[in-house]
Coordinates of C-alpha atoms (C1' of nucleotides) in Angstrom, one line a residue:
Chain U
M856 CA 277.7 159.6 189.1
L857 CA 279.9 162.6 189.4
P858 CA 278.2 165.7 188.6
P859 CA 279.7 168.4 186.0
A860 CA 280.4 170.7 188.9
F861 CA 283.1 168.2 190.1
F862 CA 285.2 169.1 187.5
A863 CA 284.5 173.1 187.4
R864 CA 287.2 173.6 190.3
D865 CA 290.7 174.2 190.8
V866 CA 292.4 171.5 188.8
V867 CA 294.7 170.3 191.4
A868 CA 292.0 170.1 194.0
V869 CA 290.1 167.8 191.5
A870 CA 293.1 165.7 190.9
R871 CA 293.6 164.9 194.5
D872 CA 289.6 164.3 194.9
L873 CA 289.9 161.7 191.9
I874 CA 291.9 159.3 193.9
G875 CA 289.5 156.4 194.6
V876 CA 286.8 157.6 192.0
G877 CA 285.5 154.8 189.8
L878 CA 286.5 154.8 186.3
F879 CA 284.6 152.6 183.5
V880 CA 284.4 152.7 179.8
D881 CA 281.2 150.1 178.8
G882 CA 281.1 148.6 182.1
V883 CA 284.9 147.9 182.2
G884 CA 287.4 149.4 185.0
G885 CA 288.6 150.2 188.2
L886 CA 289.2 152.6 190.9
I887 CA 291.7 155.7 190.1
V888 CA 294.6 155.1 192.1
E889 CA 297.3 157.8 190.4
V890 CA 296.5 161.3 188.5
E891 CA 298.7 164.3 187.5
A892 CA 297.4 168.0 187.1
Y893 CA 297.9 170.4 184.2
D894 CA 297.1 173.8 184.2
P895 CA 297.1 176.4 181.2
F896 CA 300.2 178.4 182.8
D897 CA 302.4 174.9 183.4
P898 CA 305.0 174.7 180.3
A899 CA 304.7 171.1 180.7
S900 CA 301.0 171.3 179.6
H901 CA 299.9 170.8 175.9
A902 CA 297.6 173.8 176.7
F903 CA 300.2 176.0 177.4
N904 CA 301.0 177.4 173.9
G905 CA 297.1 178.1 173.5
P906 CA 294.4 176.4 171.8
T907 CA 295.5 174.0 168.7
K908 CA 293.5 171.4 166.7
R909 CA 294.9 168.4 169.2
N910 CA 294.2 170.1 172.4
A911 CA 290.6 171.7 171.6
P912 CA 288.9 169.6 174.0
M913 CA 291.1 171.5 177.1
F914 CA 289.5 174.5 175.9
G915 CA 286.2 173.2 176.2
P916 CA 283.5 172.6 178.9
P917 CA 285.2 170.9 182.2
G918 CA 283.6 167.2 182.5
H919 CA 285.1 165.9 179.3
A920 CA 287.5 163.7 177.9
Y921 CA 290.7 164.8 176.3
V922 CA 292.2 161.7 174.7
Y923 CA 295.5 162.1 172.7
R924 CA 298.2 159.7 170.8
I925 CA 301.9 159.8 172.6
Y926 CA 305.2 158.7 170.9
G927 CA 302.8 157.7 167.8
M928 CA 301.6 154.6 169.7
H929 CA 299.8 154.9 172.8
W930 CA 296.9 156.7 173.7
C931 CA 296.6 158.9 177.0
L932 CA 293.2 159.8 178.8
N933 CA 292.7 163.1 180.6
F934 CA 289.8 164.7 182.2
V935 CA 289.0 168.4 181.3
C936 CA 288.9 170.5 184.7
G937 CA 289.2 174.0 186.3
E938 CA 287.2 177.0 186.3
Q939 CA 289.4 178.3 183.8
P940 CA 289.7 176.6 180.3
G941 CA 293.0 174.8 179.4
S942 CA 293.2 172.4 182.4
A943 CA 292.9 169.0 182.7
V944 CA 294.2 165.8 184.7
L945 CA 295.7 162.9 183.3
I946 CA 294.5 159.6 184.4
R947 CA 297.6 157.7 184.9
A948 CA 296.6 154.3 186.8
L949 CA 293.8 152.4 187.9
E950 CA 293.4 149.5 190.3
P951 CA 291.5 146.5 187.9
A952 CA 287.8 146.1 189.5
V953 CA 285.4 145.1 186.6
G954 CA 285.9 143.3 183.6
I955 CA 289.2 141.8 184.6
E956 CA 288.9 139.2 181.9
T957 CA 288.3 141.6 179.1
M958 CA 291.0 143.8 180.2
A959 CA 293.7 141.2 180.4
E960 CA 292.5 139.8 176.9
R961 CA 293.1 143.2 175.5
R962 CA 296.5 143.8 177.4
G963 CA 297.9 140.5 176.7
T964 CA 298.7 139.6 180.0
G965 CA 297.0 138.0 183.1
S966 CA 299.1 139.9 185.7
L967 CA 296.7 142.0 187.6
K968 CA 299.2 144.6 188.2
L969 CA 300.4 145.2 184.4
L970 CA 296.7 145.8 183.4
C971 CA 295.8 149.4 184.3
S972 CA 299.4 150.7 185.8
G973 CA 300.7 153.3 183.4
P974 CA 298.5 155.8 181.1
G975 CA 298.9 154.1 177.8
K976 CA 297.9 150.6 179.7
L977 CA 294.6 151.6 181.0
C978 CA 293.8 153.2 177.7
Q979 CA 294.4 150.0 176.1
A980 CA 292.5 148.1 179.1
L981 CA 289.6 149.9 178.7
S982 CA 289.8 150.4 174.8
V983 CA 289.8 154.3 175.2
T984 CA 291.1 155.7 171.7
G985 CA 290.6 159.0 169.6
A986 CA 287.0 157.9 169.2
Q987 CA 286.5 159.1 173.0
N988 CA 288.1 162.6 172.6
G989 CA 285.9 165.2 173.4
A990 CA 283.4 162.6 175.1
A991 CA 281.1 163.8 178.0
L992 CA 282.0 161.9 181.1
D993 CA 278.6 161.7 182.5
T994 CA 277.0 159.6 179.4
P995 CA 278.0 156.3 177.8
P996 CA 280.2 154.9 177.4
F997 CA 281.8 156.7 180.4
A998 CA 280.4 156.0 183.7
L999 CA 282.2 157.6 187.0
T1000 CA 281.3 156.6 190.7
P1001 CA 282.4 158.6 193.7
A1002 CA 285.2 157.3 195.7
P1003 CA 283.9 154.9 198.4
A1004 CA 286.0 156.0 201.2
A1005 CA 288.5 159.2 202.0
E1006 CA 291.8 158.3 200.7
D1007 CA 295.1 158.7 202.1
I1008 CA 296.7 160.9 199.4
A1009 CA 300.8 160.7 198.1
V1010 CA 302.0 163.7 196.4
G1011 CA 305.2 163.6 194.2
V1012 CA 306.8 165.1 190.8
R1013 CA 305.2 164.3 187.5
I1014 CA 306.5 161.5 185.4
G1015 CA 308.3 161.3 182.2
L1016 CA 308.4 165.4 181.6
T1017 CA 311.3 167.6 180.6
K1018 CA 309.7 170.5 181.4
A1019 CA 308.4 171.7 185.0
A1020 CA 309.9 168.5 186.0
E1021 CA 309.6 169.9 189.8
T1022 CA 306.0 170.7 190.2
P1023 CA 304.4 168.4 192.4
W1024 CA 301.1 167.8 191.3
R1025 CA 301.1 163.9 190.8
F1026 CA 298.9 162.4 193.5
G1027 CA 298.2 158.9 193.9
R1028 CA 296.7 156.2 196.8
V1029 CA 299.4 155.7 199.3
G1030 CA 300.7 152.0 199.1
S1031 CA 298.8 150.7 196.1
P1032 CA 300.2 148.3 194.1
Y1033 CA 298.7 149.4 191.1
L1034 CA 300.7 152.5 190.6
S1035 CA 302.9 153.2 187.5
K1036 CA 305.6 154.2 190.0
P1037 CA 305.9 153.8 193.5
F1038 CA 306.2 157.4 195.6
R1039 CA 309.3 158.4 197.1
Chain O
dG268 C1' 314.4 147.6 192.8
dT269 C1' 316.5 151.2 188.9
dA270 C1' 318.8 152.4 183.9
dT271 C1' 318.9 152.6 179.2
dC272 C1' 317.7 152.1 174.8
dG273 C1' 314.4 151.2 170.8
dA274 C1' 309.6 151.2 168.4
dT275 C1' 306.9 154.6 165.9
dG276 C1' 304.5 158.7 164.2
dA277 C1' 301.2 162.6 164.9
dT278 C1' 301.9 167.4 166.2
dC279 C1' 303.7 171.6 166.1
dT280 C1' 307.5 175.1 164.8
Chain R
dG280 C1' 313.1 168.6 161.6
dA281 C1' 312.3 168.1 166.7
dT282 C1' 309.7 167.0 170.2
dC283 C1' 307.5 164.2 172.8
dA284 C1' 302.0 163.5 179.7
dT285 C1' 304.8 155.5 177.1
dC286 C1' 306.0 150.8 177.0
dG287 C1' 308.7 146.4 177.3
dA288 C1' 312.6 144.2 176.9
dT289 C1' 317.4 144.0 178.9
dA290 C1' 320.8 144.7 181.8
dC291 C1' 322.6 145.3 186.4
dC292 C1' 322.0 145.9 191.8

DNA sequence: GTATCGATGATCT
DNA sequence: GATCATCGATACC
């Protein structure tokens, strides 16, 4: 398990270090291959305009989940990070490892590449919903395991943003077939 | 491989 | 009333 101190560091450093980390919910999940960082001074962040009802977990202690609904139909999972309140890392893609049958059933596809290759997809595959909002990441149903080896990290601009679209805070495993989108 | 579009509803101004 | 940290289908290259 990753200790709370892992998350209580600069959010961009944590984002980089999350590549290769194992993420499991009730034993189902895989290795993180793509993330994005958001800090409170970032116009694209939900925390930019200060605390609201929705973003409350971002201003709580690091090492907890921030789960929100986007476009009225998908869930997105973030890890609350940083030394200062209001920072988080969006988990964008996993390499499926454990519970592939379960994930395939929840996603309605047999294609490995379509199970967790996007923030909304991996939440559906791991059954992450608002029920996990604010939950600690070092207690069930969550389980996080350290990256087995040093990773070759790709860097790029974040996806789907209209604000701060040029900030290069998207990180991923070089060459992974399980990314939401290739790095350029 | 990339581009565009519609679905769909909570959140915030 | 506008805005989305998305997905899947379709079209095209």
